[in-house]
Coordinates of C-alpha atoms and ligand atoms in Angstrom, one line a residue:
X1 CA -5.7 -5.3 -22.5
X2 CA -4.4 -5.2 -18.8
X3 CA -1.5 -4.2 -17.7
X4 CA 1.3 -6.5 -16.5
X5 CA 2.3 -6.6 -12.7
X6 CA 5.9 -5.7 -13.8
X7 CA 4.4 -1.9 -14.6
X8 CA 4.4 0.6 -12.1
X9 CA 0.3 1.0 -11.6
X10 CA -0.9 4.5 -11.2
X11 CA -3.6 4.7 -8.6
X12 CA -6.2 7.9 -9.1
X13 CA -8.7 9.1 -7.0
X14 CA -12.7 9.3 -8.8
X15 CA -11.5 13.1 -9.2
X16 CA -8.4 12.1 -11.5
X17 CA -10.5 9.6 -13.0
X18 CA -12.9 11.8 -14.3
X19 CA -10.6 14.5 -15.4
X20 CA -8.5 11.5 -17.2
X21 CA -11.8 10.2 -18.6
X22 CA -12.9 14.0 -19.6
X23 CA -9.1 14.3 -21.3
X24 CA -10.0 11.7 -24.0
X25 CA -13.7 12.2 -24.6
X26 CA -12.7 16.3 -25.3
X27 CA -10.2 15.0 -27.5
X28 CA -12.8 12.7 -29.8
X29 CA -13.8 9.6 -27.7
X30 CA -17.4 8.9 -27.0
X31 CA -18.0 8.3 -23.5
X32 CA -19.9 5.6 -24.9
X33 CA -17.1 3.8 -26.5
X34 CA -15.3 3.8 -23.3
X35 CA -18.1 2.3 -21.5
X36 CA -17.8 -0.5 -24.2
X37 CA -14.3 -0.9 -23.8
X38 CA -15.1 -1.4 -19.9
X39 CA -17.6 -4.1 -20.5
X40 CA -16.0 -6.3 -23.4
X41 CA -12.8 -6.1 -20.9
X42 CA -14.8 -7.0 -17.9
X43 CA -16.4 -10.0 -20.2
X44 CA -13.2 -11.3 -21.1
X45 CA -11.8 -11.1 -17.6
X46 CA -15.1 -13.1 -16.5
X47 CA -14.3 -15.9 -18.7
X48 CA -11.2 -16.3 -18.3
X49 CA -11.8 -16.5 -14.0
X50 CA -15.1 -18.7 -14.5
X51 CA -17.1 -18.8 -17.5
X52 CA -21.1 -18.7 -16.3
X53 CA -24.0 -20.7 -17.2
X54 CA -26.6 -17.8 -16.4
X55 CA -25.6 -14.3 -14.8
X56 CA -28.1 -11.7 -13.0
X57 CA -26.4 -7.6 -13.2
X58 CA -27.3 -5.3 -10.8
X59 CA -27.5 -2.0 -12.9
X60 CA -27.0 1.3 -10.8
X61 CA -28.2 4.7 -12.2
X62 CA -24.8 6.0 -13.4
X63 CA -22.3 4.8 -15.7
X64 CA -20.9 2.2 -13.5
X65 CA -24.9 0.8 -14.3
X66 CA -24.0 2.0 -18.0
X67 CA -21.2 -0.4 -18.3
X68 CA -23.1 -3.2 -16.4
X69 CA -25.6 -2.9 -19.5
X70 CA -22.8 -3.5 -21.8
X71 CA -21.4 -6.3 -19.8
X72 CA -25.0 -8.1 -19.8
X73 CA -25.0 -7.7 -23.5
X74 CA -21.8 -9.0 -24.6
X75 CA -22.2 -11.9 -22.1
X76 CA -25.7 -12.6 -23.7
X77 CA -24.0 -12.4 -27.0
X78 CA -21.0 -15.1 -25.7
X79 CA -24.4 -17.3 -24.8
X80 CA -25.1 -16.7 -21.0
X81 CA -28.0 -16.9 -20.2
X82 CA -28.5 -12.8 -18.8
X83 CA -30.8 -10.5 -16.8
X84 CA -30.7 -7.3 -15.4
X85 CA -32.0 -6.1 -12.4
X86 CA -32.3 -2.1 -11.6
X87 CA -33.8 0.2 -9.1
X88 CA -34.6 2.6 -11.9
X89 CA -33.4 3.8 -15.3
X90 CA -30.3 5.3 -16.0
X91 CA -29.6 8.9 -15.7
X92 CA -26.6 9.4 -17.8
X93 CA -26.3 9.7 -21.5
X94 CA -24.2 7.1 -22.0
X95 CA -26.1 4.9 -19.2
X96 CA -29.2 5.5 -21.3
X97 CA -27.4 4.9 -24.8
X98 CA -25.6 1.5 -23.3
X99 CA -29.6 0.4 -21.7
X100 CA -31.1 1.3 -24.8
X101 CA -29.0 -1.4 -26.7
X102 CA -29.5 -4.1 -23.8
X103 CA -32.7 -5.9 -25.2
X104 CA -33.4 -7.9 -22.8
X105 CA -36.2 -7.6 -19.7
X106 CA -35.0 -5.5 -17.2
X107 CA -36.3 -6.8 -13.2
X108 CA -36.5 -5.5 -9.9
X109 CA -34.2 -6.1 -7.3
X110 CA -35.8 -8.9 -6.0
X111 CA -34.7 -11.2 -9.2
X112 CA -33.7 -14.8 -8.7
X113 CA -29.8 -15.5 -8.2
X114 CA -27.7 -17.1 -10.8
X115 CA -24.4 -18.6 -11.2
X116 CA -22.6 -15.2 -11.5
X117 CA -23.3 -11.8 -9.8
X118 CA -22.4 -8.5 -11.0
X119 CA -22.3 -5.9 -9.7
X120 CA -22.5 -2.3 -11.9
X121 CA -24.9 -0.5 -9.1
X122 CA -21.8 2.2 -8.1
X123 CA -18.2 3.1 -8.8
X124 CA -16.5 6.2 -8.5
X125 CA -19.1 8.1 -8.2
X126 CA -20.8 6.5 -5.5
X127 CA -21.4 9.7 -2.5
X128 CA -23.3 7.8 0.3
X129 CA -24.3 4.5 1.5
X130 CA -26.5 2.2 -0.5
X131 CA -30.3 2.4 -0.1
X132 CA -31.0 -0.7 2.1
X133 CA -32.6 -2.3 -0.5
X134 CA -30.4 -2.7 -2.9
X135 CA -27.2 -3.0 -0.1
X136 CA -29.5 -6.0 0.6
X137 CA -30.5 -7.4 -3.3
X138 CA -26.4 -7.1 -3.8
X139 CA -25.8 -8.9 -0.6
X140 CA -28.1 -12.1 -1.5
X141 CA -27.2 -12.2 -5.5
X142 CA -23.8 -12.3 -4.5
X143 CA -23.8 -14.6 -1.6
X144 CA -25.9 -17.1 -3.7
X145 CA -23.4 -16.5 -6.7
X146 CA -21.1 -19.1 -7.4
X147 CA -19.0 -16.3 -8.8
X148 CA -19.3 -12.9 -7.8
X149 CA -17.5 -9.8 -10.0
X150 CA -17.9 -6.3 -9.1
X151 CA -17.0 -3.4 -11.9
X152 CA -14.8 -1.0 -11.4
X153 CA -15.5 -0.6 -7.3
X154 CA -17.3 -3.2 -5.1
X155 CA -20.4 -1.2 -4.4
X156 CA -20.2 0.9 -1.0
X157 CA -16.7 1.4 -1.0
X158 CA -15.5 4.9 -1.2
X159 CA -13.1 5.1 -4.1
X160 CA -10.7 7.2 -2.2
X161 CA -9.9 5.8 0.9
X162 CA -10.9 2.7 1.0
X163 CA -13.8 3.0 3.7
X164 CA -17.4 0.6 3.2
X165 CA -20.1 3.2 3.4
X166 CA -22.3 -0.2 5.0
X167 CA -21.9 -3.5 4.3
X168 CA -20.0 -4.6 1.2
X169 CA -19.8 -8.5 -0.4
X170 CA -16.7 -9.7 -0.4
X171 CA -16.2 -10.3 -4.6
X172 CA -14.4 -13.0 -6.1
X173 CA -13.4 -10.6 -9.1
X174 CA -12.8 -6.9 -9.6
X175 CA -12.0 -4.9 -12.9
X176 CA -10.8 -2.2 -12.0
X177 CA -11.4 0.4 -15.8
X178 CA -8.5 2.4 -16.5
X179 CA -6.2 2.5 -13.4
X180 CA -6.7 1.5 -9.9
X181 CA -8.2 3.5 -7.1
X182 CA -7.2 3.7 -3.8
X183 CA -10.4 1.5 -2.7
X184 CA -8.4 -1.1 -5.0
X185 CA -5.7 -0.9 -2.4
X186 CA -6.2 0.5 1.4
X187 CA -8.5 -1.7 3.6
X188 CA -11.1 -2.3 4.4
X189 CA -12.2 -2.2 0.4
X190 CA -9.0 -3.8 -0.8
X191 CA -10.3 -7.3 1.1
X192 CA -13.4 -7.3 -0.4
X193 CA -12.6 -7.2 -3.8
X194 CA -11.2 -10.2 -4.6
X195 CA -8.8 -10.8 -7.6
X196 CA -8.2 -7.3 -9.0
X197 CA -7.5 -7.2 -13.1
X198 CA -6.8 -3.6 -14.4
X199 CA -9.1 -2.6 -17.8
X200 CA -7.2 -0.4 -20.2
X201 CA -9.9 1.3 -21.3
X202 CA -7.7 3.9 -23.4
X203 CA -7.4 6.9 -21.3
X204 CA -4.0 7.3 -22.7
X205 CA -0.9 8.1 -19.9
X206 CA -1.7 8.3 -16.3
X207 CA -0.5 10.5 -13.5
X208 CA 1.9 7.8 -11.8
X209 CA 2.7 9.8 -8.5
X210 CA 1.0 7.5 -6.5
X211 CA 1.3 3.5 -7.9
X212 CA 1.2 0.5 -6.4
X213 CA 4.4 -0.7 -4.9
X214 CA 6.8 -3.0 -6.8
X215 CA 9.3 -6.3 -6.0
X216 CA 12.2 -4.0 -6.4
X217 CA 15.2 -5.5 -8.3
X218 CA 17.9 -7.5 -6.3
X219 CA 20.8 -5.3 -4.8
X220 CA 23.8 -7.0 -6.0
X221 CA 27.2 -6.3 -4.8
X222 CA 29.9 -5.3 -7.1
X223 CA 32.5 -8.0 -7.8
X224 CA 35.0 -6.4 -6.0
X225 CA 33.2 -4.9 -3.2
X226 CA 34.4 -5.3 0.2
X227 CA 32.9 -4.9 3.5
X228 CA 32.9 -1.5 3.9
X229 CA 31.6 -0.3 0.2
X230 CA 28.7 -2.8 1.0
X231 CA 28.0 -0.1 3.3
X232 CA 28.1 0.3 7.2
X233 CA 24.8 0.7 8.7
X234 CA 25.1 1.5 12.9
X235 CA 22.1 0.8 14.9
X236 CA 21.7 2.9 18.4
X237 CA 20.4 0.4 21.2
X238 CA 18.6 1.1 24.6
X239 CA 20.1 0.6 28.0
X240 CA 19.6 -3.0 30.3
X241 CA 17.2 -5.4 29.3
X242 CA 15.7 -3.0 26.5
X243 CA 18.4 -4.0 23.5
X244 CA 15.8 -6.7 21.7
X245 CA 14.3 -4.1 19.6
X246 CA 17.7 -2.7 18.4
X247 CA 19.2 -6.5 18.2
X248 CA 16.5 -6.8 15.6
X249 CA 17.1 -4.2 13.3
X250 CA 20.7 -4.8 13.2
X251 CA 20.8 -8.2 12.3
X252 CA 18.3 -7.2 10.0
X253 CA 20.3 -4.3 8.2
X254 CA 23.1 -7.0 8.2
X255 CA 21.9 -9.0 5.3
X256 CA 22.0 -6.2 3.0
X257 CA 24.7 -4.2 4.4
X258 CA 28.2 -5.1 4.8
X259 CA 29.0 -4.3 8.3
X260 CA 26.6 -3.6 10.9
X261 CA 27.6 -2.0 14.6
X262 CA 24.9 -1.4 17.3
X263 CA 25.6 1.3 19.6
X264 CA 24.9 1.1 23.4
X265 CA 25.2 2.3 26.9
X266 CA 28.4 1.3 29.0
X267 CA 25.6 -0.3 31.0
X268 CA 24.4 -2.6 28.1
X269 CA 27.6 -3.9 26.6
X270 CA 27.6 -7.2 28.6
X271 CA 24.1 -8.3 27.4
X272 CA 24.7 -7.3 24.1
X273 CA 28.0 -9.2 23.8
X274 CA 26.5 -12.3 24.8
X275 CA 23.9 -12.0 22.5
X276 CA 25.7 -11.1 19.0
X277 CA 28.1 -12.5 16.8
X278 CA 28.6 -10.9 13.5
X279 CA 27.3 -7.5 14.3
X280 CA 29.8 -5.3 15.9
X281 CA 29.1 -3.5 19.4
X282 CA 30.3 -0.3 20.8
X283 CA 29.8 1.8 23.5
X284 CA 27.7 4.7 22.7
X285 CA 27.1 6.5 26.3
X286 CA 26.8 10.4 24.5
X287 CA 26.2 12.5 21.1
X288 CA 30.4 13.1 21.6
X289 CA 30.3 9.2 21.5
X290 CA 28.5 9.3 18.7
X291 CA 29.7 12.0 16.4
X292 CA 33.4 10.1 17.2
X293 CA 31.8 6.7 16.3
X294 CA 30.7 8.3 12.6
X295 CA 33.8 9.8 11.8
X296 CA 35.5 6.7 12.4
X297 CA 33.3 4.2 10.7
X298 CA 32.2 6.4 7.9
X299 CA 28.6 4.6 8.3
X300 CA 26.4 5.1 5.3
X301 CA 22.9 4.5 7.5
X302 CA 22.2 4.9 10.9
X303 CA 19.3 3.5 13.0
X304 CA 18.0 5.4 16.2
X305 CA 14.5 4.8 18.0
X306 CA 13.8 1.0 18.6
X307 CA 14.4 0.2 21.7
X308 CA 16.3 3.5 22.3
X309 CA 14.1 4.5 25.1
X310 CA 13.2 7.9 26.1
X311 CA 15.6 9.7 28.2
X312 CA 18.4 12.5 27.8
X313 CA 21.1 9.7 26.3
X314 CA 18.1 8.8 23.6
X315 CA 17.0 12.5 23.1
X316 CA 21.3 13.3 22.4
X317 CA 21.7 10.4 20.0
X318 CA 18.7 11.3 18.3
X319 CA 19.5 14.8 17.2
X320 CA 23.0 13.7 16.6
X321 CA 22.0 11.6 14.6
X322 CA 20.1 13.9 12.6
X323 CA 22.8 16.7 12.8
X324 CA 25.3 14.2 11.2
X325 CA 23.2 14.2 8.1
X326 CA 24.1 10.6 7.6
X327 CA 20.7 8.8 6.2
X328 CA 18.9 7.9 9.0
X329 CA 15.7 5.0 10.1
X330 CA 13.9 7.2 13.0
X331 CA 11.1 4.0 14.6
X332 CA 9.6 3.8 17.8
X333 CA 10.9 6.1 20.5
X334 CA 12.3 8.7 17.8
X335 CA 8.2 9.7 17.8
X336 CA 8.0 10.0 21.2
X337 CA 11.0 12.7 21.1
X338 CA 9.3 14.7 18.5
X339 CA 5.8 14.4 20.2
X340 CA 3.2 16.9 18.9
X341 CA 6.2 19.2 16.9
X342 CA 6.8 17.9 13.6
X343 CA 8.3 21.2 12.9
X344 CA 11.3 20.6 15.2
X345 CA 11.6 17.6 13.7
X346 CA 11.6 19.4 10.6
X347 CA 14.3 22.0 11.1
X348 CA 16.7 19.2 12.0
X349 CA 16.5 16.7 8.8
X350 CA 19.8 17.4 7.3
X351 CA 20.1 14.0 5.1
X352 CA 17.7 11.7 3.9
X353 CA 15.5 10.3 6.5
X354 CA 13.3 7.8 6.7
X355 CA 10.3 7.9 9.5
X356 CA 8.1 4.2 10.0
X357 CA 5.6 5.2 12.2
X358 CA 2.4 3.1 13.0
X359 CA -1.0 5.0 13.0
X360 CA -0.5 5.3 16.8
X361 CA 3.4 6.9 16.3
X362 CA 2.1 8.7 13.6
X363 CA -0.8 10.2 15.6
X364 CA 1.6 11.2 18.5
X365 CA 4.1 12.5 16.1
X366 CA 1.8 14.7 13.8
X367 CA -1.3 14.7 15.5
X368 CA -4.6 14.1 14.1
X369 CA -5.1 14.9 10.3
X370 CA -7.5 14.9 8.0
X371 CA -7.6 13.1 5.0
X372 CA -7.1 9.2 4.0
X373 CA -3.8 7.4 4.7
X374 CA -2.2 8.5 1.2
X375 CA -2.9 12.3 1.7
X376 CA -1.9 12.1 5.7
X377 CA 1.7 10.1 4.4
X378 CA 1.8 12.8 1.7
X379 CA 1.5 15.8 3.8
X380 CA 3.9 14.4 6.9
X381 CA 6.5 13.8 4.3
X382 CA 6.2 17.5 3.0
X383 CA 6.2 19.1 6.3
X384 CA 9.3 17.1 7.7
X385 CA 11.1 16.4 4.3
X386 CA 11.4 12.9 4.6
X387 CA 10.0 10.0 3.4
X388 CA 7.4 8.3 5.4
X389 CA 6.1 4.7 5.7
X390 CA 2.7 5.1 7.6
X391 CA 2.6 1.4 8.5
X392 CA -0.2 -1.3 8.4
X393 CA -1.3 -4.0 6.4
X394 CA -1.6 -1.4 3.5
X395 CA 1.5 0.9 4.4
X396 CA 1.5 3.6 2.3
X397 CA 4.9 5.0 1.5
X398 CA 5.3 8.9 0.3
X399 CA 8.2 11.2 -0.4
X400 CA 8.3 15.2 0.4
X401 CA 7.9 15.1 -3.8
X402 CA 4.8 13.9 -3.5
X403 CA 5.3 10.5 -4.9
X404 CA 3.6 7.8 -3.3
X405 CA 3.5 3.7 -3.5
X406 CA 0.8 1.7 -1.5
X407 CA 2.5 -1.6 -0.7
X408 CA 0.0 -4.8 -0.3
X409 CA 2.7 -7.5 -0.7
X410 CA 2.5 -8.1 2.8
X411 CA 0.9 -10.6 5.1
X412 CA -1.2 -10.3 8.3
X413 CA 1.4 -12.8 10.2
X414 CA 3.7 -9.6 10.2
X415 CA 1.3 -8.4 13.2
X416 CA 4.1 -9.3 15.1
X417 CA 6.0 -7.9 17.8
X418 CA 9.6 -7.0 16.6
X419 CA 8.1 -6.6 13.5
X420 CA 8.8 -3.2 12.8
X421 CA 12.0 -3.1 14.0
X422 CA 13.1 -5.4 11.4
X423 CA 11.8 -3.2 8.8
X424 CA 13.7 -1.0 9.9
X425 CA 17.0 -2.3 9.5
X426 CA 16.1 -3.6 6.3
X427 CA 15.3 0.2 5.4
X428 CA 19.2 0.9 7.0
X429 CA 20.7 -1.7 5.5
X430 CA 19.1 -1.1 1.7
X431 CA 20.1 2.8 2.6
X432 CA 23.9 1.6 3.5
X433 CA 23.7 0.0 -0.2
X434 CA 23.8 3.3 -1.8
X435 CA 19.5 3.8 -2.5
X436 CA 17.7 6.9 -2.3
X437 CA 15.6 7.3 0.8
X438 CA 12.4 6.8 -1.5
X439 CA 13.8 3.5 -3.0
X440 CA 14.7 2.3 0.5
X441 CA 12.4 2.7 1.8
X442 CA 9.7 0.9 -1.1
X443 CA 12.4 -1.3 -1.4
X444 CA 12.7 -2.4 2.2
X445 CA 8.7 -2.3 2.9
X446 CA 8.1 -4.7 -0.1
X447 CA 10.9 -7.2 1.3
X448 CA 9.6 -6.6 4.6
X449 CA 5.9 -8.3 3.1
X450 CA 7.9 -10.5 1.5
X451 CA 9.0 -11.9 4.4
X452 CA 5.7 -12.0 6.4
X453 CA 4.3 -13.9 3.2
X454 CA 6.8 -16.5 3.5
X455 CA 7.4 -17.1 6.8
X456 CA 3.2 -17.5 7.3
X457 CA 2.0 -18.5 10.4
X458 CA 3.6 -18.3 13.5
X459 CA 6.3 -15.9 12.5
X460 CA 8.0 -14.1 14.7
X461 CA 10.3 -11.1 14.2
X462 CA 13.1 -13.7 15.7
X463 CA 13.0 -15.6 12.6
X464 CA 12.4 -12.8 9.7
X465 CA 16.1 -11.7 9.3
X466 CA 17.0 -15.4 8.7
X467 CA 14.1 -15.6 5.5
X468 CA 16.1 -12.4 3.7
X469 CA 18.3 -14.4 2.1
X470 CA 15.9 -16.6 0.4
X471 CA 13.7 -13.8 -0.3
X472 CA 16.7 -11.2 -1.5
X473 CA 17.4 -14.9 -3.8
X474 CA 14.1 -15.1 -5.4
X475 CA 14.4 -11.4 -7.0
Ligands
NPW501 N1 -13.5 7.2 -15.6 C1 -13.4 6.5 -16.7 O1 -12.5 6.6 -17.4 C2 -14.4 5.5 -17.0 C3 -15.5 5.3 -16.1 N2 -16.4 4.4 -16.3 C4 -17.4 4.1 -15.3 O2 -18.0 5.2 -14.8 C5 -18.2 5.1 -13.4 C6 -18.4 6.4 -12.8 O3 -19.6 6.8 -13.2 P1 -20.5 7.9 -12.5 O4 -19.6 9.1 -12.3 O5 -21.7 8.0 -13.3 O6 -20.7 7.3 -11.1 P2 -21.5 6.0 -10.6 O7 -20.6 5.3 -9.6 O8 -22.1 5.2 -11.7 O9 -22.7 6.5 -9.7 C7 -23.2 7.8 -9.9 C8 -24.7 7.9 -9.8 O10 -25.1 7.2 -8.6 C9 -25.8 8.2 -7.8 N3 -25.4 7.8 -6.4 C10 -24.2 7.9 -5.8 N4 -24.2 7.3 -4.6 C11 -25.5 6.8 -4.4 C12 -26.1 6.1 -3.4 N5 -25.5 5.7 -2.3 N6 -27.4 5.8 -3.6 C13 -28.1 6.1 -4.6 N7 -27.5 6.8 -5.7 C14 -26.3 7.1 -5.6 C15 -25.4 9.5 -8.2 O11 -26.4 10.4 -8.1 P3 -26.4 11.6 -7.0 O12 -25.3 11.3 -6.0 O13 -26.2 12.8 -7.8 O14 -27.7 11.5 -6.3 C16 -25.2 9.2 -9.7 O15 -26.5 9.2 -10.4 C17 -16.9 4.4 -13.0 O16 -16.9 3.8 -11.8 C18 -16.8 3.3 -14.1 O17 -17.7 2.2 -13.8 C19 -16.5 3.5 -17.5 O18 -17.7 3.6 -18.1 C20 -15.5 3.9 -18.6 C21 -14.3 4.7 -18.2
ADP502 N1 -2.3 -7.2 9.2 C1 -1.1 -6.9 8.7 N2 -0.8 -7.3 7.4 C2 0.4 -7.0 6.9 N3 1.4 -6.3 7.5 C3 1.2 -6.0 8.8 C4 -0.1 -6.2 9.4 N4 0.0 -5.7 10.7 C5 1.2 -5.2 10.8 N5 1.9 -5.3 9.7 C6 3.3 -4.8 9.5 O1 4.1 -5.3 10.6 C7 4.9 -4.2 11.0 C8 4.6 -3.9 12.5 O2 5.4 -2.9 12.9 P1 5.2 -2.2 14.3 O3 3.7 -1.9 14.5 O4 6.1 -1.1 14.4 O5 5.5 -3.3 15.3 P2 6.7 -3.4 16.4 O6 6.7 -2.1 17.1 O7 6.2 -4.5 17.3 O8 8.0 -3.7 15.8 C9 4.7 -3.1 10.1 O9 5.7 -3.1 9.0 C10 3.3 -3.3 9.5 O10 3.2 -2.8 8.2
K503 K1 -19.7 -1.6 -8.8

């Protein structure tokens, strides 16, 4: 069985996995029955992707190999014509049990190709980079494949964070056996495994603090909402020639919210006006300014960092901002005002916020950290209590909970400048709409992608607010 792309996926590092897999097999499940239930999935998922004439399986010396024997036998049985090809026998029980039953020949690496490659050398418990032989036997089966499948992990790829410990095949197919792995989902691994199909392999429920990230359901208005319970998001804006960044996020925020105002300098009121129409604009010189803006427009969301700049008026709005408690989109130059002390930033979250830094902002924000792009999200969220989107073409989104979602409906024409910035006033304007700060801001990255997917190529940030409508549409 796999499971449907409407569920939630959980996503466990090769430590969960084995504790998950150790769960069922102490409470009555023979390890080797799971490793059957991996290969009779995988077979299915092979036929129904492209049914093979003849197959070669690469067999490592765990129970990734383990489940490649099964997979060669119930292809054999299906009438494939099968061989395996191993560096050496398998060391695990359950490897040995599942070769013992394969009773076929068993070759060396240097067998000859065949119409489908599989690959069952490593999974999760793969700890350094393949011996160069068999990195290069894997390379040339599946480059001469017509169809290449890898089980569980694309061998080389570090379950949990996605790195290639040497050169990895890109795969047409990968099963991934009982939930996905972060490999399945941060690059580089992600791109080389090809279609990914999730194996229920019956290890029962899941840890779901970290899954995938899901289309979120359409934010409809109530019949009788007006303007103002749509939600008023305002966006602060930079000085002279500087107010692009902040233009985008507005007119962003303003599909989803009801009334949008962008806040700027005395200074900046002329270009601004000459370049808006439905947002609103008002001058926003001071944190007096801007404490007697929110008490008269009640906003529900408030923008401050694109385009802001980084000066005493940017530093003012942006702990007023904070101090007002309203939920709050910190981007760009918000980073560059908490430089190096998270903890300040810290000890001024009030209300919900919501921080979209890029590796770089992140990096000058929190400094360097240890750990993969799920644990670094995870921990910046904690320390700061908000929820941050650490931003790339995998952005990882975590709350100060712990709960995480990897978003990968995205599209590499979103490498864009402006991009950003119209993330973030989709974040605002979902925020405006009532959300939590965790729902906005999955919400607002997954519509973000959305956008990037259908605008293709040549997008600019210019033209993404004017897709949200078709995109909010197909919901
Ligand atoms: N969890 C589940 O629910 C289920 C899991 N299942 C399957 O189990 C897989 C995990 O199995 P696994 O733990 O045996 O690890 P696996 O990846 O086969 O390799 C470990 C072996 O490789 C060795 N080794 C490592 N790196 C190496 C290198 N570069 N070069 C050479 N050797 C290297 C390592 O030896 P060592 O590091 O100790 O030298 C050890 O001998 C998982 O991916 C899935 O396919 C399914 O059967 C059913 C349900
Ligand atoms: N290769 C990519 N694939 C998918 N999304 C991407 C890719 N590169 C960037 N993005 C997305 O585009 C946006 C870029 O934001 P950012 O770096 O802040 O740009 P800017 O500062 O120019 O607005 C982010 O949401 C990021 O996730
Ligand atoms: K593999």
């Amino acid at each position: 069985m796999t499971l449907t792309s409407c569920d939630p996926r959980p996503v466990l590092t090769a430590a969960e996995m084995r504790a998950a897999e150790a769960r069922v097999i102490a409470a009555g499940t023979p390890a080797l029955d799971l490793m059957e239930r991996a290969g009779a999935a995988t077979v299915a998922a092979i036929l129904a992707f492209d049914p093979p004439s003849s197959a070669v399986v690469l067999c490592g010396p765990g129970n990734n190999g383990g489940d490649g024997y099964v997979v060669a036998r119930l292809l054999a049985a299906a009438g494939v014509a099968v061989r395996v090809a191993t560096s050496g026998p398998p060391r695990s029980d359950p490897a040995r049990a599942a070769a013992a039953a394969w009773d076929g020949a068993v070759e060396y690496f240097d067998a000859e190709p065949a119409t489908l490659c599989v690959d069952a050398l490593y999974g999760t418990g793969l700890t350094r980079a393949l011996p160069a032989p068999e990195a290069a036997a894997l390379a040339r089966l599946a480059g001469a494949a017509r169809t290449s499948v890898a089980l569980d992990l694309p061998s080389g790829a570090a379950s949990d964070d996605g790195a290639l410990l040497g050169e990895v095949p890109a795969f047409d197919l990968t099963v991934a056996f009982g939930a996905l792995k972060p490999a399945h989902l941060l690059e580089p691994a992600r791109s080389r495994c090809g279609r990914i199909v999730v194996a229920d392999v019956g290890l029962g429920p899941l840890d779901t603090s970290c899954t995938d990230n899901l289309r979120p359901p359409l934010p409809t208005p109530a019949a009788d909402a007006h303007k103002y319970t749509r939600g008023h998001v305002i966006v602060l804006g930079g000085g002279v020639g500087r107010g692009g960044a902040a233009r985008l996020s507005a007119q962003a925020a303003l599909h989803l919210a009801g009334a949008v105002t962008l806040g700027v300098p005395g200074a900046a009121v002329i270009e601004n006006a000459a370049r808006l129409d439905s947002p609103m604009l008002r001058r926003v010189d001071d944190a007096e300014a801007l404490a007697a803006l929110i008490s008269a427009a009640r906003p529900r969301a408030l923008v401050a960092g694109p385009g802001l700049g980084t000066h005493a008026r940017a530093a003012a709005l942006i702990d007023g901002s904070l101090a007002s408690g309203v939920p709050l989109v910190l981007d760009g130059d918000a980073f560059t005002h908490f430089a190096g002390d998270p903890g300040r930033l810290a000890k001024a979250v009030r209300g919900p916020v919501v921080l979209t830094p890029h590796e770089g902002e992140f990096a000058r924000l929190f400094g360097d950290r240890p750990g993969n792009r799920i644990d670094r999200a995870r921990t910046a969220a904690a320390l700061t209590g908000a929820v941050v989107v650490l931003k790339a073409a995998d952005t990882v989104i975590a709350a100060p909970d712990g709960r995480v979602r990897i978003n990968t409906h995205a599209a590499p024409w979103l490498a864009t400048a402006g991009s950003g910035d119209v993330l973030a006033g989709i974040i605002a304007g979902l925020l405006a709409g009532g959300r939590d700060s965790f729902d906005a801001a999955c919400a607002g990255v997954w519509l973000h992608g959305d956008l990037g997917v259908r605008g293709g190529p040549g997008l600019t940030a210019d033209a993404m607010h004017a897709l949200l409508p078709a995109a909010l549409a197909a919901l």
